[in-house]
């Protein structure tokens, strides 16, 4: 990309040809306003009191106005990150690097290789309502940039200590500027690499009341990470990286959406998601939708983007909810990334101070296209784990076993299982209750009938037949057992009689050194032995029965630990670990082994899916069998 700001700005959705003269020339949207303010006495002579009915009307002092206005735009570190990233995207960057220290409270830095700001425009960029993206009000209806209000830099500079280093692509020398809590401290011409780096320190240090409202650094940092992840998804062609307290937490390569998703959602989740796309009258809806078996307790992984901007949009959220209706357990939410591209004159982005909402000119059309796009892919019969030849939906993964009970259920007393699972499950077991979420230990007692294809356990429940994938079921059991033992502080490691050597290669050996502590948490005791071999002394207890898998499992878990992001490393690596620890497809199981797997599965919290999100079982209800045999 020769000209980052120019017409050939890659595949970005905002890559409309940009007239440099238009984009780069900053202009005031509301000239003269600040003059008006400052010509008024900054401090009213009348003492201010809320009860004082005689208080005269007065203009607020500039710094108060600034702080109030800044408060609308900048609420927390994540809003700073969002605004700075949007600026980098608007500048045509192909690499965006985000660093935070102490959850962003001490420092947030966003660095890009975009077009930069010319020296003579730097101070203008920090003024409120100064933008290079909008000249007249009418331009709003044809907006192709993420920013347009010219408020972000001014707002951030009003509430933090901000340093900007930038070099405009056509200028030989760059500039550095510093603003501290609304005051300009310095502006210098300096040698700076092309692009822009904004460093924001001590956010809200001048507004203790605001700072008090912030959550603990780890929570604020998590929100920044979410913002970065969302932009990485919305702009997969751009390489993002994020460092948290000096450690790399997220990195995308700037390739395609699936790759970005694998890095933000983890490969286990991304790989089971299904691509969808639909278009109609200039509107394009596309993305990746999780299969119905993948669901979450909150809507945090329902991500909606309109023209490259993450938004909370009711129309699209409703379309998604409708598309999944009846396919998800009640109270559960899908994992989905939906991107809408819509001509800028058909969407109003100027309806929310933080630009988090939009309004469509034709919401019904948007709803229809989005609903169709998502529904078509997730209701594909191949995805519904019902037994072939029977109607889709036969599998009711969120129902309690007894909910669709038939006469023969009397043979299977609904014994202690439900009460063990707690009051929610007990209530839900009532016939009239609504279907409940998986959270309740919702599997009825199952009786082993036999094994087929050395892969599936055939079982009978009070209300029908179950075909259980032995590997997937065992994975679920081991996954939850591991987590439960970990929580109980039990040792999960088993020493090997004699250490074994595992050939790793140099780079994995380095990775082993770096991640030794996490591997130990998983139960692996290993140390580098020379430059490219590891000595494995102990392994996770759940793996101990599978001596043939030790080496492979160790390497894969090591890779998973190294690749996983900070928060979900355990989940990711555990998925790999249990995959190696569980019984395989193709393994003959005796009756006792099968019964043990089913008993243990009954006791898990989410018996219907394996940790990868795939179903553990198919279900054929007694009613359905009777119907198919024309018995009723
Ligand atoms: P807006 O994005 O709404 O225009 P901002 O206050 O965020 O307002 O930025 C003001 C101006 O500063 C932008 O219009 C743009 O010209 C310039 N600017 C800000 N950040 C960058 C950046 N990272 N690269 C290039 N120009 C930038
Ligand atoms: Mg901006």
XYZ file of C-alpha atoms and ligand atoms in Angstrom:
660
model
C 0.000 0.000 0.000
C 1.943 2.935 -1.250
C -0.395 5.664 -0.138
C -2.056 4.674 3.118
C -4.528 7.485 2.865
C -5.057 7.265 -0.837
C -7.460 5.444 -3.102
C -5.695 2.095 -2.940
C -6.171 1.602 0.765
C -6.435 -2.117 0.547
C -9.611 -3.958 1.311
C -10.767 -1.861 4.191
C -14.428 -1.104 4.216
C -13.533 2.535 4.480
C -11.324 2.459 1.497
C -13.298 4.847 -0.610
C -11.020 7.173 -2.527
C -10.176 9.992 -0.200
C -9.274 13.371 -1.546
C -6.187 14.258 0.405
C -7.125 17.899 0.332
C -10.465 17.080 1.861
C -9.392 14.450 4.327
C -6.283 16.148 5.532
C -7.466 19.715 5.805
C -8.770 20.123 9.302
C -11.690 22.424 9.758
C -13.809 23.610 12.606
C -17.302 22.287 12.573
C -18.472 25.049 14.877
C -16.113 27.963 14.428
C -16.104 30.685 16.983
C -17.816 28.755 19.705
C -14.876 28.664 22.020
C -14.395 32.409 21.519
C -17.935 32.928 22.669
C -17.274 30.965 25.791
C -14.061 32.548 26.760
C -15.339 36.094 26.284
C -17.608 35.503 29.253
C -16.252 35.828 32.773
C -15.017 32.397 33.687
C -16.122 32.677 37.303
C -19.509 34.049 38.168
C -19.472 36.522 41.032
C -22.672 35.132 42.547
C -21.877 32.230 44.859
C -23.192 29.017 43.426
C -25.613 27.025 45.499
C -28.104 24.430 44.412
C -30.736 25.897 46.680
C -30.082 29.438 45.745
C -33.019 30.439 43.586
C -31.323 33.683 42.789
C -28.358 32.039 41.073
C -27.864 33.859 37.828
C -27.526 32.128 34.511
C -23.929 32.065 33.458
C -21.760 30.351 30.944
C -19.656 27.581 32.391
C -15.910 28.106 32.436
C -14.071 26.540 29.506
C -12.356 23.869 31.545
C -15.659 22.726 33.042
C -17.247 22.598 29.596
C -14.281 20.583 28.371
C -14.530 18.082 31.202
C -18.270 17.636 30.772
C -17.920 17.168 27.038
C -15.003 14.792 27.503
C -17.062 12.741 29.908
C -19.542 11.948 27.182
C -16.908 10.551 24.888
C -14.405 9.061 27.305
C -15.830 6.914 30.021
C -13.033 4.445 30.688
C -9.776 3.111 29.240
C -11.718 1.074 26.700
C -13.261 4.254 25.248
C -9.798 5.760 24.844
C -8.649 2.627 23.038
C -11.702 2.661 20.841
C -11.256 6.277 19.759
C -7.537 5.912 19.107
C -7.981 2.699 17.140
C -10.709 4.320 15.068
C -8.332 7.167 14.279
C -5.654 4.692 13.211
C -8.113 2.890 10.980
C -9.278 6.161 9.446
C -5.640 6.984 8.798
C -5.322 3.891 6.631
C -3.017 1.959 8.942
C -2.126 -1.605 8.088
C -0.578 -2.314 11.508
C -2.093 -1.163 14.763
C -0.370 -1.846 18.062
C -2.048 -1.350 21.395
C -0.238 -1.461 24.711
C -1.749 -1.019 28.114
C -0.241 -0.854 31.541
C -2.268 -1.455 34.680
C -5.510 -2.037 32.796
C -5.026 1.204 30.869
C -5.277 3.306 34.029
C -1.572 4.051 34.028
C -1.019 3.966 30.284
C -2.694 3.227 26.984
C -0.687 3.493 23.816
C -1.935 3.081 20.271
C 0.572 3.098 17.475
C -0.103 2.936 13.761
C 1.592 3.130 10.396
C -1.134 5.281 8.899
C -0.856 8.592 7.090
C 0.179 10.660 10.104
C -0.676 14.269 10.875
C 1.116 17.194 9.199
C 3.108 19.353 11.611
C 0.995 22.440 11.126
C -2.223 20.523 11.887
C -1.173 18.847 15.115
C -2.478 21.477 17.505
C -5.678 21.748 15.528
C -6.216 18.010 15.888
C -6.437 18.514 19.649
C -9.144 21.137 19.435
C -12.716 20.136 19.948
C -14.719 19.869 16.730
C -11.595 19.851 14.626
C -11.671 17.037 12.101
C -10.335 16.201 8.684
C -13.221 13.872 7.966
C -16.207 16.117 7.603
C -16.612 19.519 6.038
C -20.343 20.136 5.901
C -23.310 18.662 7.710
C -24.484 16.978 4.518
C -21.277 14.918 4.484
C -22.647 12.980 7.424
C -24.942 11.123 5.081
C -22.005 9.920 3.063
C -19.593 9.142 5.833
C -16.936 6.536 5.162
C -14.757 7.137 8.163
C -15.207 5.996 11.733
C -14.566 9.417 13.215
C -16.303 12.610 12.221
C -16.946 14.713 15.318
C -13.414 15.845 15.965
C -13.893 15.267 19.668
C -11.757 12.326 20.614
C -8.298 13.823 20.898
C -9.671 16.937 22.593
C -11.635 14.810 25.054
C -8.759 12.519 25.882
C -6.372 15.452 26.284
C -8.827 17.084 28.714
C -8.710 14.143 31.115
C -5.232 12.659 30.781
C -1.583 13.252 30.094
C -1.274 12.723 26.345
C 1.777 12.494 24.141
C 1.418 12.326 20.392
C 4.262 11.465 18.049
C 3.423 11.587 14.393
C 4.890 12.030 10.968
C 2.765 12.792 7.981
C 3.686 10.580 5.076
C 4.705 13.467 2.777
C 6.791 15.334 5.333
C 10.437 14.580 6.091
C 10.198 15.469 9.769
C 7.604 14.536 12.305
C 6.194 16.186 15.397
C 5.684 15.435 19.052
C 3.076 17.154 21.141
C 2.140 16.873 24.771
C -1.103 17.849 26.436
C -1.675 17.503 30.144
C -5.210 17.670 31.440
C -6.400 20.190 28.909
C -3.240 22.283 28.739
C -0.894 22.229 25.794
C 2.608 21.608 27.121
C 4.730 21.389 24.033
C 4.855 20.944 20.281
C 8.141 20.147 18.581
C 9.341 19.144 15.157
C 11.228 15.908 15.654
C 12.402 12.836 13.835
C 9.564 10.350 14.121
C 8.768 7.183 12.167
C 5.925 7.530 9.663
C 2.559 7.016 11.313
C 1.170 8.026 14.648
C 1.641 6.970 18.245
C -0.611 8.325 20.942
C 0.285 7.610 24.557
C -2.307 8.349 27.202
C -1.186 8.322 30.811
C -2.961 8.790 34.121
C -6.467 8.808 32.772
C -8.867 10.852 34.939
C -6.095 11.818 37.350
C -7.709 15.286 37.342
C -11.189 13.848 37.907
C -11.030 11.739 41.070
C -14.795 11.256 41.032
C -14.613 9.690 37.598
C -11.656 7.581 38.451
C -13.538 6.181 41.397
C -16.117 4.740 39.030
C -13.558 2.666 37.222
C -13.405 -1.025 37.962
C -10.271 -2.859 38.998
C -7.419 -2.741 36.462
C -7.891 -6.334 35.343
C -11.542 -5.629 34.464
C -10.744 -2.381 32.675
C -7.906 -4.133 30.839
C -10.287 -6.883 29.806
C -12.617 -4.295 28.322
C -9.771 -2.778 26.351
C -8.901 -6.253 25.089
C -12.503 -6.728 24.018
C -12.384 -3.478 22.063
C -9.168 -4.517 20.340
C -10.577 -7.948 19.542
C -13.691 -6.401 18.048
C -11.738 -4.111 15.771
C -9.492 -6.995 14.784
C -12.611 -8.822 13.665
C -14.176 -5.821 11.951
C -10.926 -5.183 10.067
C -9.297 -8.564 9.601
C -7.129 -7.203 6.795
C -5.292 -5.097 9.357
C -2.702 -6.608 11.685
C -3.472 -5.855 15.318
C -1.404 -6.597 18.341
C -2.076 -5.960 21.971
C 0.356 -6.054 24.854
C -0.866 -6.107 28.419
C 1.787 -5.097 30.931
C 4.465 -5.967 28.417
C 3.069 -9.362 27.468
C 1.561 -10.118 24.096
C -2.121 -10.819 24.678
C -3.544 -10.785 21.166
C -2.139 -10.720 17.698
C -3.806 -10.916 14.323
C -1.910 -11.209 11.099
C -4.020 -8.998 8.909
C -5.336 -11.790 6.729
C -8.953 -12.890 6.730
C -11.940 -13.012 9.023
C -11.581 -16.669 9.971
C -7.984 -16.143 10.952
C -8.924 -13.119 13.053
C -11.705 -15.126 14.678
C -9.386 -18.004 15.512
C -7.185 -15.536 17.328
C -9.911 -13.630 19.131
C -12.298 -16.488 19.921
C -9.742 -19.276 19.965
C -9.378 -21.938 17.291
C -11.662 -24.401 19.086
C -14.585 -22.027 18.861
C -13.771 -20.413 15.529
C -13.374 -23.727 13.768
C -16.882 -24.876 14.541
C -18.451 -21.569 13.489
C -20.208 -21.398 10.166
C -19.697 -18.734 7.525
C -22.790 -16.963 6.242
C -23.434 -14.272 3.695
C -26.429 -12.667 2.074
C -26.940 -9.505 0.089
C -29.888 -7.481 -1.072
C -30.316 -3.995 -2.531
C -26.865 -2.726 -1.679
C -26.919 -4.310 1.767
C -24.487 -7.116 2.553
C -24.610 -9.211 5.673
C -21.909 -11.733 6.419
C -19.942 -13.300 9.220
C -19.593 -16.487 11.253
C -22.302 -18.045 13.372
C -21.780 -20.647 16.060
C -23.822 -23.825 15.674
C -26.716 -24.078 18.125
C -24.697 -26.458 20.270
C -22.356 -23.581 21.087
C -23.941 -21.214 23.536
C -23.070 -18.893 26.363
C -24.729 -17.525 29.456
C -24.493 -13.913 28.283
C -24.667 -12.093 24.982
C -21.041 -11.024 25.284
C -20.084 -13.043 22.229
C -22.822 -11.651 20.040
C -20.855 -9.115 18.051
C -22.502 -6.817 15.557
C -20.624 -4.504 13.223
C -22.037 -1.935 10.862
C -19.667 -0.519 8.283
C -16.613 -1.504 10.257
C -17.911 -0.197 13.570
C -18.908 -2.380 16.527
C -22.401 -1.348 17.546
C -25.173 -2.332 19.864
C -27.979 -2.511 17.403
C -31.440 -3.663 18.326
C -32.559 -4.517 14.813
C -29.648 -6.818 14.094
C -29.649 -8.259 17.617
C -33.322 -9.146 17.176
C -32.629 -10.720 13.786
C -29.975 -12.909 15.397
C -32.208 -13.852 18.317
C -35.024 -14.770 15.934
C -32.693 -16.802 13.746
C -31.631 -18.910 16.753
C -35.093 -19.074 18.243
C -35.982 -22.589 19.293
C -32.482 -23.832 18.592
C -30.825 -22.634 21.761
C -31.545 -23.477 25.352
C -33.719 -20.877 27.020
C -31.700 -18.081 28.494
C -28.593 -18.965 26.518
C -26.930 -16.850 23.827
C -25.152 -17.790 20.632
C -21.600 -17.039 19.646
C -21.787 -14.983 16.482
C -19.969 -12.296 14.583
C -22.219 -10.446 12.169
C -20.968 -7.727 9.868
C -23.279 -5.479 7.911
C -22.145 -3.362 5.024
C -24.681 -0.783 4.091
C -24.469 2.325 1.880
C -23.599 5.225 4.194
C -26.668 7.179 3.166
C -28.869 4.336 4.450
C -27.533 4.455 7.990
C -27.283 7.291 10.497
C -24.191 6.947 12.666
C -24.739 10.210 14.483
C -27.240 9.029 17.071
C -25.061 8.186 20.070
C -22.315 10.170 21.838
C -19.900 7.247 21.773
C -21.087 6.189 18.297
C -22.173 2.860 19.786
C -25.575 2.859 18.100
C -26.813 3.493 14.587
C -30.162 3.974 12.912
C -31.133 2.343 9.639
C -33.217 4.030 6.973
C -34.853 0.688 6.285
C -34.733 -1.426 9.439
C -37.173 -4.040 8.128
C -34.983 -4.845 5.164
C -31.898 -5.048 7.375
C -33.739 -7.371 9.716
C -34.928 -9.630 6.904
C -31.566 -10.010 5.211
C -29.756 -10.621 8.492
C -32.338 -13.096 9.722
C -32.225 -15.002 6.456
C -28.442 -15.070 6.317
C -28.033 -16.434 9.839
C -31.050 -18.686 9.955
C -30.187 -20.424 6.692
C -26.804 -21.506 7.918
C -27.608 -22.501 11.490
C -30.776 -24.379 10.686
C -29.026 -26.565 8.160
C -30.385 -30.030 9.001
C -26.879 -31.446 8.872
C -26.154 -29.447 12.001
C -29.114 -30.564 14.011
C -28.034 -33.669 15.803
C -31.245 -35.588 15.191
C -31.258 -39.095 13.883
C -31.515 -39.138 10.076
C -34.960 -39.605 8.621
C -36.715 -38.029 11.565
C -37.803 -34.487 11.808
C -35.219 -31.920 12.651
C -35.477 -30.707 16.194
C -35.928 -34.206 17.536
C -32.863 -33.450 19.583
C -33.833 -31.173 22.377
C -30.514 -30.559 23.983
C -31.800 -28.192 26.629
C -34.736 -30.207 27.809
C -34.601 -32.208 30.943
C -34.837 -35.880 30.265
C -38.248 -36.112 31.856
C -39.772 -33.144 30.125
C -41.101 -35.139 27.236
C -41.824 -38.215 29.272
C -43.998 -40.974 27.944
C -45.857 -43.700 29.773
C -42.835 -45.928 30.169
C -40.997 -43.263 32.078
C -42.529 -44.720 35.190
C -39.936 -47.482 35.020
C -37.278 -44.883 35.600
C -38.015 -42.994 38.760
C -36.703 -39.471 38.453
C -34.498 -40.029 41.418
C -31.999 -37.941 43.250
C -30.280 -36.636 40.150
C -32.522 -33.629 39.933
C -32.398 -32.744 43.564
C -28.634 -33.101 43.518
C -28.534 -30.610 40.748
C -30.019 -27.932 42.942
C -33.302 -26.097 43.198
C -33.287 -24.785 39.643
C -33.075 -28.201 38.176
C -35.673 -29.574 40.535
C -38.098 -26.828 39.583
C -37.394 -27.294 35.943
C -38.043 -31.000 36.175
C -41.700 -30.186 36.726
C -43.687 -30.912 33.600
C -45.090 -27.408 33.293
C -41.853 -25.610 33.741
C -40.199 -24.020 30.757
C -37.288 -25.802 29.120
C -34.225 -25.002 31.131
C -30.646 -24.260 30.392
C -28.010 -26.905 30.435
C -26.613 -25.518 33.639
C -28.830 -27.931 35.523
C -27.424 -31.470 35.613
C -29.983 -32.319 33.069
C -29.319 -35.842 31.919
C -31.679 -38.595 33.062
C -30.233 -41.873 34.308
C -29.184 -43.923 31.306
C -28.920 -47.697 30.942
C -26.191 -49.037 28.681
C -27.526 -51.182 25.852
C -24.290 -51.727 23.989
C -21.594 -50.278 21.768
C -21.771 -49.747 18.016
C -18.909 -49.166 15.611
C -16.592 -49.203 18.635
C -17.386 -45.511 18.774
C -20.882 -44.980 20.140
C -22.583 -46.124 23.283
C -26.240 -46.991 22.794
C -28.225 -46.192 25.917
C -31.799 -46.117 27.042
C -33.297 -43.319 29.102
C -36.739 -42.872 30.621
C -37.998 -41.262 27.485
C -36.092 -42.667 24.578
C -32.853 -43.789 23.081
C -29.493 -42.114 23.260
C -26.541 -42.606 21.001
C -23.521 -41.280 22.867
C -20.193 -40.460 21.246
C -17.806 -42.178 23.660
C -14.885 -39.873 22.975
C -16.854 -36.632 23.158
C -18.658 -37.774 26.301
C -15.465 -38.793 28.024
C -13.860 -35.488 27.062
C -16.693 -33.649 28.776
C -16.315 -35.794 31.879
C -12.558 -35.272 32.131
C -12.835 -31.572 31.383
C -15.194 -30.956 34.272
C -13.402 -33.368 36.581
C -10.151 -31.529 36.013
C -11.723 -28.157 36.752
C -13.509 -29.447 39.855
C -10.332 -30.983 41.270
C -8.433 -27.843 40.509
C -10.993 -25.785 42.366
C -10.810 -28.160 45.305
C -7.048 -27.696 45.320
C -6.384 -31.384 44.718
C -3.185 -32.461 43.092
C -3.713 -33.273 39.460
C -0.296 -34.473 38.655
C 1.138 -37.966 38.615
C 4.869 -38.572 38.687
C 6.254 -40.925 36.048
C 8.257 -43.903 37.289
C 11.084 -42.830 35.048
C 11.207 -39.463 33.308
C 10.782 -39.616 29.557
C 12.524 -37.476 27.011
C 10.494 -35.636 24.414
C 12.096 -34.116 21.325
C 10.796 -30.568 21.088
C 13.075 -28.558 18.868
C 14.649 -25.280 19.889
C 11.678 -22.976 19.639
C 9.345 -25.241 21.594
C 12.069 -25.567 24.230
C 12.036 -21.815 24.618
C 8.303 -21.900 24.816
C 8.562 -24.583 27.511
C 10.831 -22.353 29.545
C 8.425 -19.484 29.212
C 5.306 -21.438 30.057
C 6.603 -23.870 32.636
C 4.392 -22.446 35.364
C 1.218 -22.882 33.363
C 2.171 -26.392 32.334
C 2.688 -27.194 35.992
C -0.813 -25.911 36.700
C -2.034 -28.455 34.211
C -0.044 -31.227 35.881
C 2.994 -31.426 33.610
C 6.392 -31.328 35.303
C 8.883 -30.812 32.516
C 12.175 -29.097 32.020
C 14.362 -28.418 29.014
C 17.217 -30.880 28.637
C 19.799 -29.422 26.333
C 18.589 -27.182 23.540
C 15.819 -29.137 21.988
C 14.708 -31.950 24.269
C 12.464 -31.887 27.317
C 12.524 -34.173 30.299
C 8.989 -35.052 31.321
C 8.797 -36.057 34.997
C 5.091 -35.893 35.794
C 1.901 -35.695 33.776
C -1.695 -34.698 34.520
C -3.444 -37.504 36.394
C -6.191 -37.717 33.784
C -3.572 -38.524 31.179
C -1.720 -41.123 33.230
C -3.732 -44.053 31.860
C -2.715 -43.266 28.314
C 1.049 -43.824 28.168
C 1.044 -43.982 24.388
C -0.370 -40.460 24.169
C 1.952 -38.719 26.604
C 4.404 -37.297 24.144
C 1.889 -36.061 21.593
C -0.362 -34.687 24.329
C 2.490 -32.817 25.964
C 3.536 -31.175 22.686
C 0.017 -30.202 21.735
C -0.768 -28.822 25.160
C 2.497 -26.884 25.149
C 1.548 -25.367 21.790
C -1.933 -24.562 23.033
C -0.584 -22.901 26.175
C 1.804 -20.836 24.072
C -0.843 -19.808 21.535
C -3.716 -19.111 23.905
C -4.583 -15.611 24.971
C -4.074 -14.688 28.586
C -7.545 -15.217 29.930
C -8.520 -18.393 28.268
C -5.261 -20.277 28.222
C -6.491 -22.845 30.704
C -9.678 -23.587 28.800
C -7.810 -23.896 25.510
C -5.043 -26.081 26.719
C -7.393 -28.212 28.767
C -9.411 -28.925 25.644
C -6.251 -30.333 24.056
C -5.358 -32.237 27.186
C -8.716 -33.971 27.568
C -8.775 -34.795 23.882
C -5.697 -36.950 24.447
C -6.830 -38.311 27.782
C -10.283 -39.486 26.709
C -11.122 -42.875 25.246
C -10.886 -42.911 21.469
C -13.355 -43.640 18.761
C -12.541 -47.174 17.602
C -11.768 -48.438 21.098
C -13.766 -51.384 22.313
C -15.275 -50.650 25.711
C -16.644 -53.186 28.124
C -19.952 -52.781 29.872
C -18.430 -51.398 33.063
C -16.401 -48.794 31.186
C -19.442 -47.627 29.271
C -21.512 -47.460 32.418
C -18.831 -45.452 34.133
C -18.667 -42.935 31.307
C -22.434 -42.497 31.324
C -22.646 -42.160 35.108
C -19.918 -39.567 35.066
C -21.537 -37.777 32.136
C -24.830 -37.590 34.008
C -23.036 -35.739 36.772
C -21.492 -33.082 34.538
C -22.843 -29.591 34.240
C -23.045 -29.587 30.440
C -23.497 -33.224 29.440
C -24.802 -32.492 25.960
C -21.721 -30.947 24.462
C -18.052 -31.778 24.526
C -15.583 -29.023 25.454
C -15.160 -28.241 21.746
C -18.883 -27.471 21.576
C -19.783 -30.574 19.575
C -22.695 -32.705 20.693
C -21.949 -35.679 22.893
C -25.148 -37.471 22.005
C -28.086 -37.915 19.690
C -31.480 -38.517 21.128
C -34.480 -40.336 19.770
C -37.543 -39.848 21.916
C -39.935 -42.683 22.694
C -42.749 -40.635 21.170
C -40.899 -40.255 17.976
C -40.024 -43.924 17.733
C -43.670 -44.807 18.302
C -44.741 -42.299 15.670
C -42.235 -43.565 13.138
C -43.506 -47.124 13.638
C -47.036 -45.762 13.240
C -47.924 -46.967 16.709
C -49.686 -43.675 17.310
P -12.215 12.693 14.383
O -11.641 11.327 14.321
O -13.667 12.673 14.719
O -11.910 13.493 13.186
P -10.313 13.127 16.517
O -10.294 14.085 17.637
O -10.317 11.683 16.838
O -11.569 13.462 15.616
O -9.085 13.419 15.597
C -8.931 14.705 15.041
C -8.155 14.659 13.761
O -6.811 14.279 14.025
C -8.654 13.607 12.785
O -9.695 14.123 11.983
C -7.402 13.284 11.976
O -7.222 14.189 10.936
C -6.279 13.517 12.968
N -5.823 12.230 13.548
C -6.115 11.740 14.762
N -5.509 10.559 14.971
C -4.819 10.283 13.848
C -3.982 9.179 13.429
N -3.765 8.119 14.216
N -3.436 9.266 12.204
C -3.655 10.306 11.383
N -4.441 11.358 11.717
C -5.005 11.359 12.930
Mg -11.459 10.105 15.926
